[in-house]
Amino acid sequence: MKLKLTVLSALLAVMAAGSVQAETIRVAIGTQDTTINCATGGLLIRELKLLEKYLPRDGKYKDVQYDIQWKNFTSGAPLTNEMLAGKLDLGSMADFPGSFNGAAFAKAGKKSEFITVLSGSTTGSGNGIVVPKDSPVQSLSELKGKTISVPFASTAHGMLLRAIADQGWTVDKDVSVITQAPEVAGPALQANKIDAHADFVPFAELFPYRGFARKIFDGSQANSPTLHGSLVDSEYGKKYPEIVTAYLRAAIEANRLITAEPEKYSELIAKVTGIEPEVNYLFHGPLGLQTRDFTFKPEYRQAIKTSIETLRLMKRTDADLDVNTFVNDQYIRAALKQAGQDYEANLKNYARTPLKAKDARTGKDITDFKRVAQIWVNGEPLVRHYASPESAFADLAALEKSGKKARVVYAQDRNSGNKLLAGDAWFVKNKGEISAFLSKDQAEAWAKSKGGDVLNFDAVKAAI
Amino acid sequence: MSALASSVAVVDDVKLPAKRQFNPGKIAIRLLSLAVCVLIWHWASTARVNLGIVAFQNVPTPVDVFHAAWELLHSSVIVSHLKASISRVITGFLAAALAGIALGVLIGRYRVFENTLLPPLEVLRPIPAVAWIPLAILMFPSSEMSMIYITFTGALFPILLNTIHGVEAVDPRLIASARSLGATRTALLLEVVLPAATPGIFTGLTIGMGTAWFCLVTAEMISGQFGIGYYTWMSYTIQNYAEIIVGMLLIGVLGMASSALVRQIGNLLMPWYTLQRKKS
Amino acid sequence: MTQLAQSSGKQTGHIEISQVHIHLGEGSDRFEALQNVTIDVAPGEFVCILGPSGCGKSTLLGALAGHLHQSRGTIQVDSASVAKPHPDRGLVFQHHTLFPWKSVLNNVAFGLKMQGVPRKERLQRAKDLLNLVGLAGFENRFPSQLSGGMQQRVEIARVLINHPSVMLMDEPFGALDAQTRLMMQQLLLEVWARIRTTIVFITHDIDEALFLADRILVMSPRPGRIIEEIALDFPRPRQTDIMTSAHFTELKRHCLALLHPDSNHEPLPRLTPLGSPPVTRMQFAV
């Protein structure tokens, strides 16, 4: 009898002790892996297990068990759905779906907050318009009277509406806009079923890279800033601010890693998503098409504001979302401070991801970052950098002669500085100088005023 | 006519079908059941019921849905939406009816067709509509045709399988008698097999009409501006939950109505069948 | 009426069955249904085949109709081999095979439709035939609206419209109640008196065979063989009072003895003119 009592009370004590100590906190994060510019807020943290490094283990989190859950989506809407249903605590998406997220939470009597930017372009790059490869169309103006498809209510949709307004057109009168998700648009472009398609990261570059489309318009031409960022359920943030900050620190660390070794992590992203490393590098490499940023620059706040206004129009509701309360930078400020960085300083920094390299052909340091070209040679782990397109083309000829092949060649657009896939770009060769342009008419305009011949990629190679 | 024959005529009596009764009680019960469902929905969504395993906190109330429905029905685009969806469903359905009945009769009647045509069809049958989307876009000359193809796949298999079943179930004695009365192979098919299989075929057509609507949302994901499926999907994208439910209910109602229409057409074409059914 | 009367001088419907064996079933289930059957039926004769259940009499009928093939021996009608079904050899089933979707009139007219007879003519001829079998006024009903006896009458009319030289009847009144059956037997004799086609009538009802036939062929249990031939000389037209005569009773006793030599036999499942009893296949619902 005494033995039984002892065993029973010991068991009860252990159970009681266990129940007090083993508190489990869920950290459920929604990601959009294929939207590769969200990589620092999702894919990289998950694959490199960075979250576990930064989650708090002191104070009220002393004996906490963390239940970390990751869920991946191909767009923002289903992610928002799950956040609303209480199945996710954090999620990454663009400005437009983010605003719908905020509105949906408000309607349900709850609140969500935009806590950081992950990647964006203050000019609008990242969104783009493509046409089927065999289309004769070279610029947006030629699409008058045609049909352009775009994923509905996305950041690309916002850009498209802006671009159409800039042309002085009226939707449905001068041009027809229909809905088409990227996974459906791909086959449609391949089969030449659609006149043009507008999309967000990385599709406007991915489809051309895969060979069945051609980019004719970059979002920066519409001057509509775009961003992807992270949101949190406010209640969760209020309850566990340290966890939210830890998540952001993991994102900051992911950023540091990919800045240091862009080729390595572009390959990792490719392995997980199936999106080619060359396209990933286009965004994440130095002088990439978008900038990874953790600050809410005024252009980004404006982008969110614009999306809220457009949202009101689309939803035909008066969802009153105030961008000043919707955006909450307290967590990212704290996280940057912990990481030894200054939010205010970053806020003022508008430069692209910097490049510190020597010209692979001449060996000289690259100091001018407006005409950089790059070649990723097959079999080499690192990308070769060049001070100018002419230097790159010269080296390319030499490489090919020695039997090496280029995986991809990049060049900067002479006008905007945006990185281009050189294989699809247009060039002006003026004696020794080669300049790259996104579209043929831009190249022709340059040649007209500055002289030189308009050539495509193969023609330039032949002319070397 | 002999006295015997005439007397035999008098003795046997004929069973006539009872006149169809208009039953207000039955209608009242059905309406009441629907009303109760709506009331439960109203209570669950306004009281934000949370049963753990299923929660109604985020479900829009019937009032919200009613407002959204009202707005849709009074909008300028409702006619375009309805026209687009109805034409896609009907075209896909008719194509499926043609293909399903023709293939069904061949497969049900001739072993060689059963052995050659049925295996590939059975492989294709379980493929869900969503999976067809990329191929549908690549194979067909226009987005509209791709969408019609999706509704076609939805309707085809119930029609096909029920036709095969109907054809195989034809009483072999009917066929034997027809042959003994001089029927040729073609006459057998047209005069005996097809009429005998008609009840089965119409079962298939009724089900197929429903499944065609079923695939509509998937079909209209392909591209668009108009259509009830498109409207539903677009509402999902911008988190207009009340509109999503409006779209769902509209599809449900249209599906039910068109199915019933097919069944009614069937009943009109098969007066002998409805008589037989009423007798029991 | 005159159309339906047999034109004099034409002696069609001569059946010659010679040393016929019929096997049914496949593989391990194969069995001999008929063994060495030889029968000769004169044109216009009314022959009854009487036998226990499963003895193969329906099988013989099926072979005569052309729905089954014999494994050995020959079957000839009017010196032509029977190879496939033909309207000249009409078949009447025990349970009617009327087309449920056609009206009574169109059912009867079916045979003429298959011959290409124009609509007006064939419907008129069908109407006349329905009159003959006592169904005037029921032309536009569906078969499901008629009683069993009426349905069988339509079935018979449907076969008769083709002026068959041979009418094959597989226990056509077996599913009817006793009183209706008697009336149908009398009706059949009346119609036959007018048309005089050869009739091969299958039954296991001894009274029926004795009442109807010119000649009865008694069959043994499976495998079926003709074990006795009984010629009947009751005067025609047959009256119902012969059924209580002494001669009738004696013949009946004789047949009973032939059909039930030992009562220990388990009755076999009934065969059909289309082959062995149907095996139900498992059909999965759609």
mmCIF file of N, CA, C and O in Angstrom, chain A residues 301-340:
data_model
loop_
_atom_site.group_PDB
_atom_site.id
_atom_site.type_symbol
_atom_site.label_atom_id
_atom_site.label_comp_id
_atom_site.label_asym_id
_atom_site.label_seq_id
_atom_site.Cartn_x
_atom_site.Cartn_y
_atom_site.Cartn_z
ATOM 1 N N ARG A 301 5.847 52.904 -48.708
ATOM 2 C CA ARG A 301 4.624 53.265 -48.002
ATOM 3 C C ARG A 301 3.580 53.740 -49.002
ATOM 4 O O ARG A 301 2.401 53.439 -48.880
ATOM 5 N N GLN A 302 4.067 54.488 -49.991
ATOM 6 C CA GLN A 302 3.152 54.967 -51.020
ATOM 7 C C GLN A 302 2.575 53.804 -51.809
ATOM 8 O O GLN A 302 1.393 53.797 -52.157
ATOM 9 N N ALA A 303 3.420 52.835 -52.110
ATOM 10 C CA ALA A 303 2.936 51.665 -52.866
ATOM 11 C C ALA A 303 1.824 50.970 -52.109
ATOM 12 O O ALA A 303 0.814 50.562 -52.677
ATOM 13 N N ILE A 304 2.006 50.835 -50.791
ATOM 14 C CA ILE A 304 0.976 50.179 -49.989
ATOM 15 C C ILE A 304 -0.286 51.030 -49.976
ATOM 16 O O ILE A 304 -1.406 50.512 -50.097
ATOM 17 N N LYS A 305 -0.082 52.354 -49.862
ATOM 18 C CA LYS A 305 -1.239 53.267 -49.863
ATOM 19 C C LYS A 305 -2.014 53.132 -51.174
ATOM 20 O O LYS A 305 -3.241 53.032 -51.180
ATOM 21 N N THR A 306 -1.283 53.136 -52.303
ATOM 22 C CA THR A 306 -1.929 52.995 -53.606
ATOM 23 C C THR A 306 -2.703 51.694 -53.707
ATOM 24 O O THR A 306 -3.819 51.648 -54.221
ATOM 25 N N SER A 307 -2.094 50.639 -53.157
ATOM 26 C CA SER A 307 -2.776 49.353 -53.270
ATOM 27 C C SER A 307 -4.047 49.343 -52.430
ATOM 28 O O SER A 307 -5.045 48.750 -52.817
ATOM 29 N N ILE A 308 -4.026 50.029 -51.282
ATOM 30 C CA ILE A 308 -5.240 50.104 -50.469
ATOM 31 C C ILE A 308 -6.340 50.822 -51.245
ATOM 32 O O ILE A 308 -7.499 50.426 -51.229
ATOM 33 N N GLU A 309 -5.954 51.909 -51.936
ATOM 34 C CA GLU A 309 -6.955 52.660 -52.708
ATOM 35 C C GLU A 309 -7.514 51.834 -53.848
ATOM 36 O O GLU A 309 -8.718 51.817 -54.085
ATOM 37 N N THR A 310 -6.614 51.144 -54.560
ATOM 38 C CA THR A 310 -7.070 50.297 -55.659
ATOM 39 C C THR A 310 -7.949 49.177 -55.127
ATOM 40 O O THR A 310 -8.922 48.765 -55.751
ATOM 41 N N LEU A 311 -7.608 48.707 -53.932
ATOM 42 C CA LEU A 311 -8.380 47.647 -53.300
ATOM 43 C C LEU A 311 -9.803 48.102 -53.068
ATOM 44 O O LEU A 311 -10.752 47.368 -53.321
ATOM 45 N N ARG A 312 -9.947 49.336 -52.617
ATOM 46 C CA ARG A 312 -11.305 49.848 -52.367
ATOM 47 C C ARG A 312 -12.118 49.794 -53.626
ATOM 48 O O ARG A 312 -13.291 49.436 -53.614
ATOM 49 N N LEU A 313 -11.470 50.133 -54.751
ATOM 50 C CA LEU A 313 -12.167 50.119 -56.032
ATOM 51 C C LEU A 313 -12.562 48.709 -56.429
ATOM 52 O O LEU A 313 -13.670 48.453 -56.870
ATOM 53 N N MET A 314 -11.616 47.774 -56.268
ATOM 54 C CA MET A 314 -11.868 46.406 -56.727
ATOM 55 C C MET A 314 -12.894 45.705 -55.861
ATOM 56 O O MET A 314 -13.746 44.980 -56.352
ATOM 57 N N LYS A 315 -12.787 45.907 -54.568
ATOM 58 C CA LYS A 315 -13.670 45.184 -53.662
ATOM 59 C C LYS A 315 -15.020 45.868 -53.555
ATOM 60 O O LYS A 315 -15.948 45.321 -53.034
ATOM 61 N N ARG A 316 -15.068 47.065 -54.074
ATOM 62 C CA ARG A 316 -16.273 47.874 -53.926
ATOM 63 C C ARG A 316 -16.685 47.933 -52.467
ATOM 64 O O ARG A 316 -17.843 47.865 -52.125
ATOM 65 N N THR A 317 -15.689 47.998 -51.595
ATOM 66 C CA THR A 317 -16.024 48.172 -50.179
ATOM 67 C C THR A 317 -15.317 49.429 -49.688
ATOM 68 O O THR A 317 -14.431 49.948 -50.352
ATOM 69 N N ASP A 318 -15.715 49.865 -48.521
ATOM 70 C CA ASP A 318 -14.995 51.011 -47.968
ATOM 71 C C ASP A 318 -14.123 50.523 -46.830
ATOM 72 O O ASP A 318 -14.161 51.050 -45.727
ATOM 73 N N ALA A 319 -13.370 49.453 -47.110
ATOM 74 C CA ALA A 319 -12.456 48.924 -46.099
ATOM 75 C C ALA A 319 -11.466 50.017 -45.757
ATOM 76 O O ALA A 319 -10.649 50.410 -46.577
ATOM 77 N N ASP A 320 -11.574 50.483 -44.534
ATOM 78 C CA ASP A 320 -10.737 51.624 -44.190
ATOM 79 C C ASP A 320 -9.452 51.148 -43.546
ATOM 80 O O ASP A 320 -9.418 50.838 -42.352
ATOM 81 N N LEU A 321 -8.437 51.080 -44.344
ATOM 82 C CA LEU A 321 -7.160 50.636 -43.840
ATOM 83 C C LEU A 321 -6.224 51.843 -43.860
ATOM 84 O O LEU A 321 -5.963 52.424 -44.909
ATOM 85 N N ASP A 322 -5.732 52.204 -42.706
ATOM 86 C CA ASP A 322 -4.829 53.355 -42.628
ATOM 87 C C ASP A 322 -3.404 52.838 -42.743
ATOM 88 O O ASP A 322 -2.943 52.067 -41.891
ATOM 89 N N VAL A 323 -2.683 53.303 -43.773
ATOM 90 C CA VAL A 323 -1.342 52.761 -44.013
ATOM 91 C C VAL A 323 -0.440 53.029 -42.801
ATOM 92 O O VAL A 323 0.471 52.250 -42.521
ATOM 93 N N ASN A 324 -0.700 54.086 -42.065
ATOM 94 C CA ASN A 324 0.182 54.387 -40.939
ATOM 95 C C ASN A 324 0.026 53.428 -39.783
ATOM 96 O O ASN A 324 0.972 53.182 -39.046
ATOM 97 N N THR A 325 -1.188 52.887 -39.611
ATOM 98 C CA THR A 325 -1.337 51.904 -38.537
ATOM 99 C C THR A 325 -1.151 50.479 -39.075
ATOM 100 O O THR A 325 -0.835 49.576 -38.321
ATOM 101 N N PHE A 326 -1.343 50.339 -40.391
ATOM 102 C CA PHE A 326 -1.173 49.030 -40.991
ATOM 103 C C PHE A 326 0.311 48.648 -41.013
ATOM 104 O O PHE A 326 0.688 47.507 -40.751
ATOM 105 N N VAL A 327 1.154 49.618 -41.326
ATOM 106 C CA VAL A 327 2.591 49.361 -41.324
ATOM 107 C C VAL A 327 3.123 49.580 -39.913
ATOM 108 O O VAL A 327 2.903 50.623 -39.307
ATOM 109 N N ASN A 328 3.781 48.567 -39.396
ATOM 110 C CA ASN A 328 4.317 48.644 -38.037
ATOM 111 C C ASN A 328 5.803 48.308 -38.088
ATOM 112 O O ASN A 328 6.179 47.149 -38.247
ATOM 113 N N ASP A 329 6.670 49.340 -37.962
ATOM 114 C CA ASP A 329 8.104 49.087 -38.118
ATOM 115 C C ASP A 329 8.824 48.853 -36.799
ATOM 116 O O ASP A 329 10.050 48.801 -36.756
ATOM 117 N N GLN A 330 8.076 48.711 -35.698
ATOM 118 C CA GLN A 330 8.756 48.571 -34.406
ATOM 119 C C GLN A 330 9.602 47.316 -34.332
ATOM 120 O O GLN A 330 10.700 47.302 -33.788
ATOM 121 N N TYR A 331 9.070 46.219 -34.909
ATOM 122 C CA TYR A 331 9.792 44.951 -34.815
ATOM 123 C C TYR A 331 11.071 44.979 -35.620
ATOM 124 O O TYR A 331 12.123 44.521 -35.157
ATOM 125 N N ILE A 332 11.002 45.542 -36.826
ATOM 126 C CA ILE A 332 12.189 45.506 -37.686
ATOM 127 C C ILE A 332 13.249 46.471 -37.159
ATOM 128 O O ILE A 332 14.456 46.207 -37.257
ATOM 129 N N ARG A 333 12.796 47.568 -36.566
ATOM 130 C CA ARG A 333 13.784 48.473 -35.966
ATOM 131 C C ARG A 333 14.546 47.749 -34.855
ATOM 132 O O ARG A 333 15.773 47.830 -34.764
ATOM 133 N N ALA A 334 13.772 47.030 -34.030
ATOM 134 C CA ALA A 334 14.410 46.303 -32.920
ATOM 135 C C ALA A 334 15.347 45.239 -33.454
ATOM 136 O O ALA A 334 16.475 45.081 -32.977
ATOM 137 N N ALA A 335 14.901 44.508 -34.481
ATOM 138 C CA ALA A 335 15.715 43.418 -35.022
ATOM 139 C C ALA A 335 17.006 43.934 -35.637
ATOM 140 O O ALA A 335 18.084 43.369 -35.423
ATOM 141 N N LEU A 336 16.907 45.031 -36.383
ATOM 142 C CA LEU A 336 18.115 45.589 -37.012
ATOM 143 C C LEU A 336 19.091 46.049 -35.942
ATOM 144 O O LEU A 336 20.301 45.859 -36.066
ATOM 145 N N LYS A 337 18.536 46.664 -34.867
ATOM 146 C CA LYS A 337 19.406 47.139 -33.782
ATOM 147 C C LYS A 337 20.158 45.968 -33.173
ATOM 148 O O LYS A 337 21.372 46.035 -32.962
ATOM 149 N N GLN A 338 19.416 44.881 -32.913
ATOM 150 C CA GLN A 338 20.061 43.699 -32.345
ATOM 151 C C GLN A 338 21.140 43.165 -33.272
ATOM 152 O O GLN A 338 22.146 42.617 -32.815
ATOM 153 N N ALA A 339 20.914 43.302 -34.578
ATOM 154 C CA ALA A 339 21.893 42.793 -35.545
ATOM 155 C C ALA A 339 23.024 43.789 -35.777
ATOM 156 O O ALA A 339 23.879 43.569 -36.626
ATOM 157 N N GLY A 340 22.990 44.893 -35.063
ATOM 158 C CA GLY A 340 24.063 45.873 -35.183
ATOM 159 C C GLY A 340 23.916 46.792 -36.379
ATOM 160 O O GLY A 340 24.906 47.327 -36.877
#
